[in-house]
Amino acid sequence: MKKILIIEDDARVAQALSVRLKSAGYRANTAYDAATGLMQAKKIQPDLVLLDINLPAGDGFMVAERIMEQLETMVPIVFITASKSAELLQRAKDMGAAGYFEKPYDAKELLDAIEEILNG
Amino acid sequence: MMDTASEAIIARGGIESCDATVVPDHPLPKILIVDDNSINLIVMRKVLESVNATLVEASNGEDALNATLENDFALAILDVQMPGMDGYELAAHMRSNRKTQNVPIMFVTAAYNDEFHMFKGYEVGCIDYLAKPYKHEVLLAKVRVFLELDHDRRELQRHRNRLEEMVADRVRDIDQLNKMLNLIRELDQLIVREKSSAKLIKSACEVLAKAEIFRTAWITLNSDSPVEEGCAQSGIEAEDFEQILEAFSQDRAPDCHKLSLEQQDVIVVGPSCSCCENCRLFNVCRPGNAMVSQLGHQGQLYGWIHVSMPNDLKADKRRIELLRQIVSDLGFALLSITTQRERDEAAKNLGETNRKLVKRNEEIQYFYHSLAHELKTPLTSAREFLSFVTEGLVGDLNETQAEYLGFVQESCSDLTIYVNDLLDLVRLDTGKMSLFPEPVMLNKLISRVLSIVKSEAVTRNIELRSEFEQGIKEVEIDKSRITQVLLNLLINALKFTPEHGLVTVKLNQDQHRAGWVNIEVTDTGRGIPEDQLDYIFRRYFQVDPSDHEQKEGFGLGLYLCKEIIRLHGGDISVESKPKKGTTFRLSLPVKQQVPLSTKRREPEAFVFG
């Protein structure tokens, strides 16, 4: 079972994502802030990270970089953000993110994308 | 005979001593007769009795010379042979004196009537010669000729004098007119140059008082007038003017001021008028002859002006007319300055207001942007948890529960659209909506959009049809934005089309414009009232709902459609027939004017890096 780590400061969105992923057959862990997210990532060694960009105490890009440093294998990172900005999208691409979704995301598109990233 | 002591006396024409200085208006011509022989004098007096002239007699050269200095003679009849100063000497003296050099001299002599003496006589300036004994008629005739000549000469002189006076008058006149013209010209230059009323009246007073047309000039502008309050003067002693101003400030303005307030024209005042006589300010004002007038324009009173004339000159017609002109010019100038000042102030206030509004607008835009942004996160979780329930992830629902939750889901979809519309509106208003065109097959894009609304059409029992012209190649568009437009039009079409209706999407080459394509979305709905067709693309406009309907959303959908199509360089139009249906037509250029490479990608969902 593939492990997906959700780092999202809005607890309900985090929970919704968790339910969605579990229903699709993934193992989901959630963290609500950057520090916990980093700790979890080290602990569970996820196959994919769903990462909010606007996080309290440290933005998603910083977290993404740290995760990439920490983990031995390359972990795909999918950003989820409420912001619509060309700059953020470009930064995500530049740092090698696997995906970028805007809130409110389309659940089917998101699951299809994750499926493709993990098994494609 | 010698008669040295006899004085020159005057016979005829009044008894006056010859040193009298009083000259009658039209004096008789005077004739000097000089002879040392008193009998000769008496005879000559007798002969010349009938001549209309005053005879001045002298019995020797010295007396005669004195007489010539005191009188203006028309003719001098001299005896040549006299003891002491003889006739030649006397003639020579007369010729050498400016006053007497032109007096005609006639010698009368018995002894020296030879040619030598006659020539000598002519040499010293005599112009006629009469030998004794002479015929009385000859003397008389000669004297008459000389008198006539003298008369003519005097007439001529008088005319000349009169002419010279006239010329001098005209020169003075022209000089004055020139000064007045210069004054007006300088004033006009001031009016063009000066931008403040204080400077204008100060400079105006200086121009007025230095022109020799006026001695002093002072102007006051009222505090309760539309123009700026102020005062200025020229030609008045500073301390005197202070007293005048003090009087004004204590509401003790002179009578001429009060008078001028009652009358719109120039008023002439002066020491002889009762107003000046009783004036408290007479000693400081020392007006001489003066004129006052109110200053104003088009019935509005700004202040007043006071000018005085130099050197007891009277306020003549010309000066009155001049002051009228000055008053008119200054009134107009003061109005212009005031209008300009008000305009500047208004512009300044407007600029201030505008800056505030711009700032406020930015704040509102930022607020809307944040609001829309913040709405997205709760909307995300609401939609998701709702889906979990409706998808049966947490157990089965009964029919009513499923129906109700369906409504909630619809509401969530609407909310999502509104939030996105709101964000788009802020982007448009801040100029931050950019397109990211790429070559797109429109038939594919339309099919995809139709598939999104298909379930809705099936539910509503509405037929969806598409008609694509063959051979339409790729068109450069922003895929997500055109999708947004088509979705908007299709959702509208479905909303207003009754059951069993038809919604058609057509894709065609433009018949009239090469390189353009048209997309038409036609419904068989109730149509849009004709009087509303012009407004439907306006921001916040909503078609009046029919009975049992209520307005939904912000009325932004079609406005955003129009703006998005406009950004593509295309246009959107609508045709509608009540109860028959409506057609929206999008026209798009196949190629975008701006090269694709210069446009940045706008974020949207992406996968696979």
mmCIF file of N, CA, C and O in Angstrom, chain B residues 495-574:
data_model
loop_
_atom_site.group_PDB
_atom_site.id
_atom_site.type_symbol
_atom_site.label_atom_id
_atom_site.label_comp_id
_atom_site.label_asym_id
_atom_site.label_seq_id
_atom_site.Cartn_x
_atom_site.Cartn_y
_atom_site.Cartn_z
ATOM 1 N N LYS B 495 -30.067 26.776 -18.700
ATOM 2 C CA LYS B 495 -30.896 27.330 -17.629
ATOM 3 C C LYS B 495 -32.190 27.937 -18.181
ATOM 4 O O LYS B 495 -33.257 27.818 -17.600
ATOM 5 N N PHE B 496 -32.081 28.592 -19.348
ATOM 6 C CA PHE B 496 -33.245 29.316 -19.871
ATOM 7 C C PHE B 496 -34.033 28.515 -20.918
ATOM 8 O O PHE B 496 -34.960 29.032 -21.529
ATOM 9 N N THR B 497 -33.608 27.258 -21.166
ATOM 10 C CA THR B 497 -34.318 26.458 -22.161
ATOM 11 C C THR B 497 -35.255 25.480 -21.451
ATOM 12 O O THR B 497 -34.847 24.796 -20.508
ATOM 13 N N PRO B 498 -36.523 25.450 -21.880
ATOM 14 C CA PRO B 498 -37.491 24.553 -21.224
ATOM 15 C C PRO B 498 -37.249 23.091 -21.617
ATOM 16 O O PRO B 498 -36.492 22.808 -22.537
ATOM 17 N N GLU B 499 -37.893 22.207 -20.936
ATOM 18 C CA GLU B 499 -37.785 20.766 -21.222
ATOM 19 C C GLU B 499 -38.129 20.487 -22.680
ATOM 20 O O GLU B 499 -38.961 21.190 -23.274
ATOM 21 N N HIS B 500 -37.460 19.496 -23.232
ATOM 22 C CA HIS B 500 -37.598 19.120 -24.636
ATOM 23 C C HIS B 500 -37.074 20.187 -25.588
ATOM 24 O O HIS B 500 -37.326 20.115 -26.790
ATOM 25 N N GLY B 501 -36.378 21.139 -25.058
ATOM 26 C CA GLY B 501 -35.789 22.173 -25.928
ATOM 27 C C GLY B 501 -34.504 21.682 -26.547
ATOM 28 O O GLY B 501 -34.106 20.516 -26.408
ATOM 29 N N LEU B 502 -33.835 22.611 -27.263
ATOM 30 C CA LEU B 502 -32.635 22.251 -28.003
ATOM 31 C C LEU B 502 -31.559 23.321 -27.793
ATOM 32 O O LEU B 502 -31.843 24.517 -27.872
ATOM 33 N N VAL B 503 -30.353 22.826 -27.512
ATOM 34 C CA VAL B 503 -29.209 23.749 -27.435
ATOM 35 C C VAL B 503 -28.183 23.280 -28.459
ATOM 36 O O VAL B 503 -27.772 22.134 -28.447
ATOM 37 N N THR B 504 -27.814 24.218 -29.371
ATOM 38 C CA THR B 504 -26.904 23.851 -30.458
ATOM 39 C C THR B 504 -25.627 24.673 -30.376
ATOM 40 O O THR B 504 -25.672 25.874 -30.122
ATOM 41 N N VAL B 505 -24.487 24.003 -30.604
ATOM 42 C CA VAL B 505 -23.219 24.739 -30.715
ATOM 43 C C VAL B 505 -22.696 24.532 -32.131
ATOM 44 O O VAL B 505 -22.581 23.399 -32.589
ATOM 45 N N LYS B 506 -22.436 25.635 -32.847
ATOM 46 C CA LYS B 506 -21.919 25.533 -34.216
ATOM 47 C C LYS B 506 -20.534 26.143 -34.274
ATOM 48 O O LYS B 506 -20.246 27.133 -33.603
ATOM 49 N N LEU B 507 -19.701 25.531 -35.093
ATOM 50 C CA LEU B 507 -18.367 26.084 -35.328
ATOM 51 C C LEU B 507 -18.206 26.301 -36.831
ATOM 52 O O LEU B 507 -18.357 25.370 -37.615
ATOM 53 N N ASN B 508 -17.921 27.549 -37.251
ATOM 54 C CA ASN B 508 -17.834 27.881 -38.678
ATOM 55 C C ASN B 508 -16.651 28.796 -38.948
ATOM 56 O O ASN B 508 -16.200 29.523 -38.064
ATOM 57 N N GLN B 509 -16.193 28.724 -40.218
ATOM 58 C CA GLN B 509 -15.297 29.790 -40.677
ATOM 59 C C GLN B 509 -16.143 31.052 -40.820
ATOM 60 O O GLN B 509 -17.300 30.983 -41.210
ATOM 61 N N ASP B 510 -15.553 32.193 -40.531
ATOM 62 C CA ASP B 510 -16.291 33.449 -40.742
ATOM 63 C C ASP B 510 -16.410 33.703 -42.239
ATOM 64 O O ASP B 510 -15.418 33.652 -42.961
ATOM 65 N N GLN B 511 -17.644 33.954 -42.701
ATOM 66 C CA GLN B 511 -17.887 34.121 -44.135
ATOM 67 C C GLN B 511 -17.293 35.430 -44.665
ATOM 68 O O GLN B 511 -16.979 35.555 -45.832
ATOM 69 N N HIS B 512 -17.188 36.386 -43.774
ATOM 70 C CA HIS B 512 -16.788 37.731 -44.232
ATOM 71 C C HIS B 512 -15.346 38.065 -43.916
ATOM 72 O O HIS B 512 -14.763 38.927 -44.552
ATOM 73 N N ARG B 513 -14.798 37.423 -42.909
ATOM 74 C CA ARG B 513 -13.429 37.752 -42.512
ATOM 75 C C ARG B 513 -12.551 36.520 -42.612
ATOM 76 O O ARG B 513 -12.750 35.546 -41.872
ATOM 77 N N ALA B 514 -11.595 36.572 -43.506
ATOM 78 C CA ALA B 514 -10.672 35.441 -43.623
ATOM 79 C C ALA B 514 -9.818 35.391 -42.370
ATOM 80 O O ALA B 514 -9.438 36.429 -41.835
ATOM 81 N N GLY B 515 -9.523 34.202 -41.896
ATOM 82 C CA GLY B 515 -8.685 34.067 -40.707
ATOM 83 C C GLY B 515 -9.458 34.245 -39.411
ATOM 84 O O GLY B 515 -8.871 34.438 -38.366
ATOM 85 N N TRP B 516 -10.780 34.180 -39.496
ATOM 86 C CA TRP B 516 -11.608 34.280 -38.296
ATOM 87 C C TRP B 516 -12.554 33.085 -38.243
ATOM 88 O O TRP B 516 -12.997 32.590 -39.264
ATOM 89 N N VAL B 517 -12.851 32.643 -37.017
ATOM 90 C CA VAL B 517 -13.849 31.576 -36.853
ATOM 91 C C VAL B 517 -14.959 32.073 -35.930
ATOM 92 O O VAL B 517 -14.743 32.966 -35.105
ATOM 93 N N ASN B 518 -16.147 31.477 -36.113
ATOM 94 C CA ASN B 518 -17.299 31.838 -35.281
ATOM 95 C C ASN B 518 -17.773 30.603 -34.523
ATOM 96 O O ASN B 518 -17.840 29.512 -35.081
ATOM 97 N N ILE B 519 -18.112 30.835 -33.262
ATOM 98 C CA ILE B 519 -18.779 29.781 -32.495
ATOM 99 C C ILE B 519 -20.138 30.341 -32.097
ATOM 100 O O ILE B 519 -20.205 31.448 -31.548
ATOM 101 N N GLU B 520 -21.189 29.578 -32.393
ATOM 102 C CA GLU B 520 -22.526 30.032 -32.036
ATOM 103 C C GLU B 520 -23.155 29.076 -31.034
ATOM 104 O O GLU B 520 -23.112 27.865 -31.218
ATOM 105 N N VAL B 521 -23.722 29.657 -29.989
ATOM 106 C CA VAL B 521 -24.456 28.851 -29.006
ATOM 107 C C VAL B 521 -25.913 29.309 -29.076
ATOM 108 O O VAL B 521 -26.219 30.457 -28.754
ATOM 109 N N THR B 522 -26.786 28.416 -29.563
ATOM 110 C CA THR B 522 -28.185 28.783 -29.770
ATOM 111 C C THR B 522 -29.088 27.943 -28.881
ATOM 112 O O THR B 522 -28.902 26.726 -28.775
ATOM 113 N N ASP B 523 -30.035 28.616 -28.244
ATOM 114 C CA ASP B 523 -31.002 27.849 -27.447
ATOM 115 C C ASP B 523 -32.410 28.131 -27.943
ATOM 116 O O ASP B 523 -32.615 28.990 -28.790
ATOM 117 N N THR B 524 -33.361 27.339 -27.455
ATOM 118 C CA THR B 524 -34.757 27.571 -27.815
ATOM 119 C C THR B 524 -35.494 28.054 -26.572
ATOM 120 O O THR B 524 -36.620 27.674 -26.311
ATOM 121 N N GLY B 525 -34.813 28.884 -25.804
ATOM 122 C CA GLY B 525 -35.380 29.390 -24.553
ATOM 123 C C GLY B 525 -36.347 30.542 -24.770
ATOM 124 O O GLY B 525 -36.762 30.814 -25.899
ATOM 125 N N ARG B 526 -36.619 31.248 -23.688
ATOM 126 C CA ARG B 526 -37.648 32.289 -23.774
ATOM 127 C C ARG B 526 -37.119 33.590 -24.373
ATOM 128 O O ARG B 526 -37.855 34.529 -24.610
ATOM 129 N N GLY B 527 -35.832 33.643 -24.622
ATOM 130 C CA GLY B 527 -35.278 34.841 -25.273
ATOM 131 C C GLY B 527 -35.049 35.970 -24.282
ATOM 132 O O GLY B 527 -35.463 35.916 -23.133
ATOM 133 N N ILE B 528 -34.354 36.980 -24.777
ATOM 134 C CA ILE B 528 -34.044 38.131 -23.926
ATOM 135 C C ILE B 528 -34.833 39.334 -24.455
ATOM 136 O O ILE B 528 -34.831 39.577 -25.662
ATOM 137 N N PRO B 529 -35.534 40.055 -23.576
ATOM 138 C CA PRO B 529 -36.286 41.229 -24.050
ATOM 139 C C PRO B 529 -35.372 42.181 -24.829
ATOM 140 O O PRO B 529 -34.218 42.399 -24.446
ATOM 141 N N GLU B 530 -35.921 42.738 -25.908
ATOM 142 C CA GLU B 530 -35.107 43.556 -26.809
ATOM 143 C C GLU B 530 -34.465 44.734 -26.090
ATOM 144 O O GLU B 530 -33.319 45.089 -26.361
ATOM 145 N N ASP B 531 -35.234 45.315 -25.164
ATOM 146 C CA ASP B 531 -34.713 46.509 -24.498
ATOM 147 C C ASP B 531 -33.569 46.191 -23.531
ATOM 148 O O ASP B 531 -32.937 47.100 -23.006
ATOM 149 N N GLN B 532 -33.315 44.900 -23.328
ATOM 150 C CA GLN B 532 -32.228 44.559 -22.410
ATOM 151 C C GLN B 532 -30.984 44.062 -23.138
ATOM 152 O O GLN B 532 -29.926 43.896 -22.534
ATOM 153 N N LEU B 533 -31.152 43.852 -24.478
ATOM 154 C CA LEU B 533 -30.050 43.257 -25.245
ATOM 155 C C LEU B 533 -28.772 44.087 -25.187
ATOM 156 O O LEU B 533 -27.669 43.555 -25.174
ATOM 157 N N ASP B 534 -28.969 45.421 -25.172
ATOM 158 C CA ASP B 534 -27.794 46.309 -25.182
ATOM 159 C C ASP B 534 -26.998 46.245 -23.886
ATOM 160 O O ASP B 534 -25.855 46.678 -23.842
ATOM 161 N N TYR B 535 -27.637 45.733 -22.850
ATOM 162 C CA TYR B 535 -26.991 45.829 -21.542
ATOM 163 C C TYR B 535 -26.433 44.519 -21.024
ATOM 164 O O TYR B 535 -25.776 44.489 -20.008
ATOM 165 N N ILE B 536 -26.708 43.416 -21.730
ATOM 166 C CA ILE B 536 -26.424 42.120 -21.082
ATOM 167 C C ILE B 536 -24.941 41.852 -20.874
ATOM 168 O O ILE B 536 -24.586 41.045 -20.041
ATOM 169 N N PHE B 537 -24.080 42.550 -21.638
ATOM 170 C CA PHE B 537 -22.640 42.319 -21.428
ATOM 171 C C PHE B 537 -22.058 43.277 -20.396
ATOM 172 O O PHE B 537 -20.867 43.319 -20.199
ATOM 173 N N ARG B 538 -22.948 44.075 -19.783
ATOM 174 C CA ARG B 538 -22.427 45.008 -18.788
ATOM 175 C C ARG B 538 -22.211 44.319 -17.453
ATOM 176 O O ARG B 538 -22.914 43.378 -17.121
ATOM 177 N N ARG B 539 -21.270 44.851 -16.739
ATOM 178 C CA ARG B 539 -20.956 44.312 -15.425
ATOM 179 C C ARG B 539 -22.189 44.395 -14.499
ATOM 180 O O ARG B 539 -22.898 45.384 -14.510
ATOM 181 N N TYR B 540 -22.438 43.380 -13.759
ATOM 182 C CA TYR B 540 -23.525 43.272 -12.766
ATOM 183 C C TYR B 540 -24.925 43.233 -13.388
ATOM 184 O O TYR B 540 -25.921 43.274 -12.684
ATOM 185 N N PHE B 541 -24.984 43.204 -14.753
ATOM 186 C CA PHE B 541 -26.334 43.192 -15.335
ATOM 187 C C PHE B 541 -26.925 41.793 -15.265
ATOM 188 O O PHE B 541 -26.272 40.796 -15.549
ATOM 189 N N GLN B 542 -28.204 41.757 -14.886
ATOM 190 C CA GLN B 542 -28.902 40.476 -14.895
ATOM 191 C C GLN B 542 -30.234 40.651 -15.590
ATOM 192 O O GLN B 542 -30.949 41.612 -15.351
ATOM 193 N N VAL B 543 -30.535 39.706 -16.483
ATOM 194 C CA VAL B 543 -31.836 39.743 -17.155
ATOM 195 C C VAL B 543 -32.918 39.612 -16.094
ATOM 196 O O VAL B 543 -32.765 38.851 -15.146
ATOM 197 N N ASP B 544 -33.974 40.427 -16.270
ATOM 198 C CA ASP B 544 -35.060 40.349 -15.288
ATOM 199 C C ASP B 544 -35.586 38.922 -15.204
ATOM 200 O O ASP B 544 -35.918 38.314 -16.215
ATOM 201 N N PRO B 545 -35.652 38.366 -14.018
ATOM 202 C CA PRO B 545 -36.161 37.001 -13.907
ATOM 203 C C PRO B 545 -37.665 36.963 -14.165
ATOM 204 O O PRO B 545 -38.365 37.941 -13.922
ATOM 205 N N SER B 546 -38.124 35.837 -14.746
ATOM 206 C CA SER B 546 -39.577 35.714 -14.934
ATOM 207 C C SER B 546 -40.185 35.306 -13.595
ATOM 208 O O SER B 546 -39.486 35.206 -12.588
ATOM 209 N N ASP B 547 -41.466 35.090 -13.597
ATOM 210 C CA ASP B 547 -42.154 34.746 -12.348
ATOM 211 C C ASP B 547 -41.515 33.511 -11.711
ATOM 212 O O ASP B 547 -41.011 32.633 -12.393
ATOM 213 N N HIS B 548 -41.557 33.459 -10.437
ATOM 214 C CA HIS B 548 -41.054 32.327 -9.650
ATOM 215 C C HIS B 548 -39.548 32.157 -9.761
ATOM 216 O O HIS B 548 -39.015 31.167 -9.321
ATOM 217 N N GLU B 549 -38.858 33.085 -10.412
ATOM 218 C CA GLU B 549 -37.399 32.990 -10.458
ATOM 219 C C GLU B 549 -36.834 34.093 -9.583
ATOM 220 O O GLU B 549 -37.481 35.103 -9.338
ATOM 221 N N GLN B 550 -35.606 33.864 -9.147
ATOM 222 C CA GLN B 550 -34.960 34.976 -8.490
ATOM 223 C C GLN B 550 -33.554 35.147 -9.044
ATOM 224 O O GLN B 550 -32.988 34.244 -9.623
ATOM 225 N N LYS B 551 -33.078 36.361 -8.890
ATOM 226 C CA LYS B 551 -31.760 36.627 -9.448
ATOM 227 C C LYS B 551 -30.714 35.795 -8.739
ATOM 228 O O LYS B 551 -30.777 35.567 -7.541
ATOM 229 N N GLU B 552 -29.731 35.346 -9.503
ATOM 230 C CA GLU B 552 -28.657 34.558 -8.926
ATOM 231 C C GLU B 552 -27.327 35.199 -9.288
ATOM 232 O O GLU B 552 -27.180 35.789 -10.340
ATOM 233 N N GLY B 553 -26.360 34.985 -8.428
ATOM 234 C CA GLY B 553 -24.994 35.405 -8.739
ATOM 235 C C GLY B 553 -24.833 36.906 -8.785
ATOM 236 O O GLY B 553 -25.685 37.656 -8.333
ATOM 237 N N PHE B 554 -23.706 37.318 -9.361
ATOM 238 C CA PHE B 554 -23.349 38.737 -9.374
ATOM 239 C C PHE B 554 -23.682 39.440 -10.685
ATOM 240 O O PHE B 554 -23.508 40.637 -10.821
ATOM 241 N N GLY B 555 -24.094 38.648 -11.683
ATOM 242 C CA GLY B 555 -24.271 39.257 -12.998
ATOM 243 C C GLY B 555 -22.929 39.552 -13.633
ATOM 244 O O GLY B 555 -22.758 40.546 -14.327
ATOM 245 N N LEU B 556 -21.964 38.672 -13.379
ATOM 246 C CA LEU B 556 -20.618 38.901 -13.910
ATOM 247 C C LEU B 556 -20.302 38.007 -15.098
ATOM 248 O O LEU B 556 -19.409 38.303 -15.876
ATOM 249 N N GLY B 557 -21.063 36.901 -15.241
ATOM 250 C CA GLY B 557 -20.738 35.874 -16.233
ATOM 251 C C GLY B 557 -20.511 36.421 -17.633
ATOM 252 O O GLY B 557 -19.431 36.252 -18.205
ATOM 253 N N LEU B 558 -21.525 37.116 -18.180
ATOM 254 C CA LEU B 558 -21.413 37.590 -19.566
ATOM 255 C C LEU B 558 -20.393 38.721 -19.692
ATOM 256 O O LEU B 558 -19.730 38.853 -20.719
ATOM 257 N N TYR B 559 -20.266 39.506 -18.621
ATOM 258 C CA TYR B 559 -19.260 40.576 -18.634
ATOM 259 C C TYR B 559 -17.865 39.958 -18.769
ATOM 260 O O TYR B 559 -17.051 40.391 -19.591
ATOM 261 N N LEU B 560 -17.618 38.904 -17.993
ATOM 262 C CA LEU B 560 -16.308 38.234 -18.058
ATOM 263 C C LEU B 560 -16.108 37.587 -19.421
ATOM 264 O O LEU B 560 -15.013 37.665 -19.986
ATOM 265 N N CYS B 561 -17.201 36.985 -19.976
ATOM 266 C CA CYS B 561 -17.115 36.398 -21.321
ATOM 267 C C CYS B 561 -16.649 37.449 -22.318
ATOM 268 O O CYS B 561 -15.727 37.231 -23.110
ATOM 269 N N LYS B 562 -17.303 38.608 -22.257
ATOM 270 C CA LYS B 562 -16.976 39.677 -23.197
ATOM 271 C C LYS B 562 -15.515 40.099 -23.048
ATOM 272 O O LYS B 562 -14.788 40.249 -24.031
ATOM 273 N N GLU B 563 -15.086 40.276 -21.796
ATOM 274 C CA GLU B 563 -13.702 40.738 -21.557
ATOM 275 C C GLU B 563 -12.681 39.697 -22.012
ATOM 276 O O GLU B 563 -11.630 40.044 -22.550
ATOM 277 N N ILE B 564 -12.996 38.429 -21.786
ATOM 278 C CA ILE B 564 -12.060 37.375 -22.190
ATOM 279 C C ILE B 564 -11.944 37.330 -23.717
ATOM 280 O O ILE B 564 -10.850 37.251 -24.275
ATOM 281 N N ILE B 565 -13.105 37.450 -24.379
ATOM 282 C CA ILE B 565 -13.078 37.444 -25.852
ATOM 283 C C ILE B 565 -12.344 38.695 -26.369
ATOM 284 O O ILE B 565 -11.590 38.650 -27.331
ATOM 285 N N ARG B 566 -12.558 39.819 -25.671
ATOM 286 C CA ARG B 566 -11.897 41.068 -26.056
ATOM 287 C C ARG B 566 -10.370 40.928 -25.929
ATOM 288 O O ARG B 566 -9.616 41.364 -26.789
ATOM 289 N N LEU B 567 -9.944 40.262 -24.843
ATOM 290 C CA LEU B 567 -8.498 40.044 -24.656
ATOM 291 C C LEU B 567 -7.920 39.175 -25.770
ATOM 292 O O LEU B 567 -6.744 39.282 -26.106
ATOM 293 N N HIS B 568 -8.786 38.326 -26.348
ATOM 294 C CA HIS B 568 -8.349 37.492 -27.465
ATOM 295 C C HIS B 568 -8.353 38.263 -28.781
ATOM 296 O O HIS B 568 -8.020 37.708 -29.826
ATOM 297 N N GLY B 569 -8.822 39.504 -28.746
ATOM 298 C CA GLY B 569 -8.921 40.296 -29.971
ATOM 299 C C GLY B 569 -10.169 39.967 -30.762
ATOM 300 O O GLY B 569 -10.317 40.386 -31.914
ATOM 301 N N GLY B 570 -11.085 39.226 -30.159
ATOM 302 C CA GLY B 570 -12.309 38.846 -30.867
ATOM 303 C C GLY B 570 -13.494 39.653 -30.402
ATOM 304 O O GLY B 570 -13.344 40.655 -29.697
ATOM 305 N N ASP B 571 -14.688 39.268 -30.835
ATOM 306 C CA ASP B 571 -15.880 39.946 -30.330
ATOM 307 C C ASP B 571 -17.013 38.966 -30.080
ATOM 308 O O ASP B 571 -17.033 37.851 -30.582
ATOM 309 N N ILE B 572 -17.938 39.445 -29.276
ATOM 310 C CA ILE B 572 -19.069 38.602 -28.895
ATOM 311 C C ILE B 572 -20.339 39.381 -29.159
ATOM 312 O O ILE B 572 -20.383 40.603 -28.953
ATOM 313 N N SER B 573 -21.359 38.723 -29.698
ATOM 314 C CA SER B 573 -22.618 39.430 -29.949
ATOM 315 C C SER B 573 -23.786 38.507 -29.620
ATOM 316 O O SER B 573 -23.601 37.301 -29.426
ATOM 317 N N VAL B 574 -24.952 39.102 -29.570
ATOM 318 C CA VAL B 574 -26.135 38.318 -29.201
ATOM 319 C C VAL B 574 -27.314 38.695 -30.102
ATOM 320 O O VAL B 574 -27.448 39.841 -30.509
#
